[in-house]
Amino acid sequence: MSAADATILLVDDHSVVREGYRSVLQKQPGLRVIAEAADGAEAYRLYKSETPDLVIMDLSMPGIGGIEAVRRIRQWDKAARILVFTMHENAGFAVQAIRAGARGYVTKTSPPESLVRAVKDVLAGKIAISPDIDHELALSRISGESSAADVLTPREFEVLRLLLAENTTEEIAETLHVSPKTVANLHSLIKDKLGVGSDIELVRLALRQGILTEVDLGEA
Amino acid sequence: MSAADATILLVDDHSVVREGYRSVLQKQPGLRVIAEAADGAEAYRLYKSETPDLVIMDLSMPGIGGIEAVRRIRQWDKAARILVFTMHENAGFAVQAIRAGARGYVTKTSPPESLVRAVKDVLAGKIAISPDIDHELALSRISGESSAADVLTPREFEVLRLLLAENTTEEIAETLHVSPKTVANLHSLIKDKLGVGSDIELVRLALRQGILTEVDLGEA
DNA sequence: GCAACGTCGTGAAATTTTCCCGGCGTTGGT
DNA sequence: ACCAACGCCGGGAAAATTTCACGACGTTGC
């Protein structure tokens, strides 16, 4: 392990997956895994104490998720290099991750070589995006599916989040200190803006765009 | 590699995860990974040609999913030993997997030792279930959350699946050759039987119970 | 045979969704 | 300072949906 080795922090809540990362990266000269974390909070803590050259970060994790972890790390170190490596092939997640400050986005379906290449690219200062995600992004542009976070006003987005949570119209009206009528109006307006006809479609859209993640369901 | 080694087929659509499996299992004497598959169809094909002693199977995969792959393999070989190893910590998935013929269910959050132990248990003819899933199952018994597949009649379940797909009431009526009114009635009855008040809750329940999986969304 | 149940449908009441409207405050440009 | 544009809040009423009660029909099982 030469002093010139690039140091890496692995973040994934599945230990077997971390094992896989390590196995792949070990074969590459010049790379050294110096720490591992199983959730966002631990990742943040370890980044501050170890200041690795690169973080490889999963998104779906209990507690503080990957996106939030990216945000926090970047807030602490504007120069942090974070490569998101996740199962989610949705363009929505990629957009969120990059906006949060990630320098790369690679899906887990990619072959190991792609991960290695992305690692090297990010270390070299480049931005690395999976080809399939590039394609997804292009498609979402073409199909014109509006990103909820973009077309909705803050208030509308807030109502959307609460709707997806599990609250009834009345409960949401209660928490927001407005009349149930307003919530119903916003609910209708949101569906209109997002171009969906039913609540079921609304939930599907939210899942696609990563507003609601499957792991959230456990907390119900 | 002695002739007494237990042969293993790995099934997971993420190559890095397979890398992790292999790395963990390699350290164990008496185990030998002889093949890998990235989806259910390939798993079925490889099982028939290789007849391994054990299959380690992921659930979320493109095309033919893990549950269906388990079913097919067991149909071809009633003695097949399949260990499901997945990220899903929902009891619903575990129930489905076991009913389909899996001999074990371990979540990816479990430490590598748990995987190794489960592999040995299943090879020894035992049933291996993660402690966290045991707990989940106990909770779902206590909370009395009705399993959709159990309380719903076949017809109701069919309508539920179509509702979750993306169809409108009219489209479903069309495909089932019944009046839209009947579909609406069933829709209402389903929500009543499952004890949910809104469509949004309905989707959440379906996700928890594995009737709808996040990967299905891509096909929308 | 008949009781129980699943399936399909009607009709009418109850509720919700949707659309249109106005008021109010903030922002930004002229 | 003014006005226009927009976000936010909710009322009212029409339109659509959800829900409930009810009956018919066939099948199953005692």
Short mmCIF file of C-alpha atoms (C1' of nucleotides) in Angstrom, two decimals, chain D residues 12-27:
data_model
loop_
_atom_site.label_atom_id
_atom_site.label_comp_id
_atom_site.label_asym_id
_atom_site.label_seq_id
_atom_site.Cartn_x
_atom_site.Cartn_y
_atom_site.Cartn_z
"C1'" DG D 12 -69.89 27.40 -3.76
"C1'" DA D 13 -71.87 24.36 -6.94
"C1'" DA D 14 -71.78 20.97 -10.49
"C1'" DA D 15 -69.94 16.59 -11.66
"C1'" DA D 16 -68.14 12.34 -10.64
"C1'" DT D 17 -67.21 8.77 -7.58
"C1'" DT D 18 -67.77 5.92 -3.57
"C1'" DT D 19 -70.55 3.48 -0.76
"C1'" DC D 20 -74.58 0.86 0.70
"C1'" DA D 21 -78.62 -1.94 0.22
"C1'" DC D 22 -80.58 -5.16 -2.48
"C1'" DG D 23 -81.53 -9.01 -5.80
"C1'" DA D 24 -80.34 -12.60 -9.26
"C1'" DC D 25 -77.65 -16.38 -10.65
"C1'" DG D 26 -74.57 -20.39 -10.39
"C1'" DT D 27 -71.57 -23.41 -7.55
#
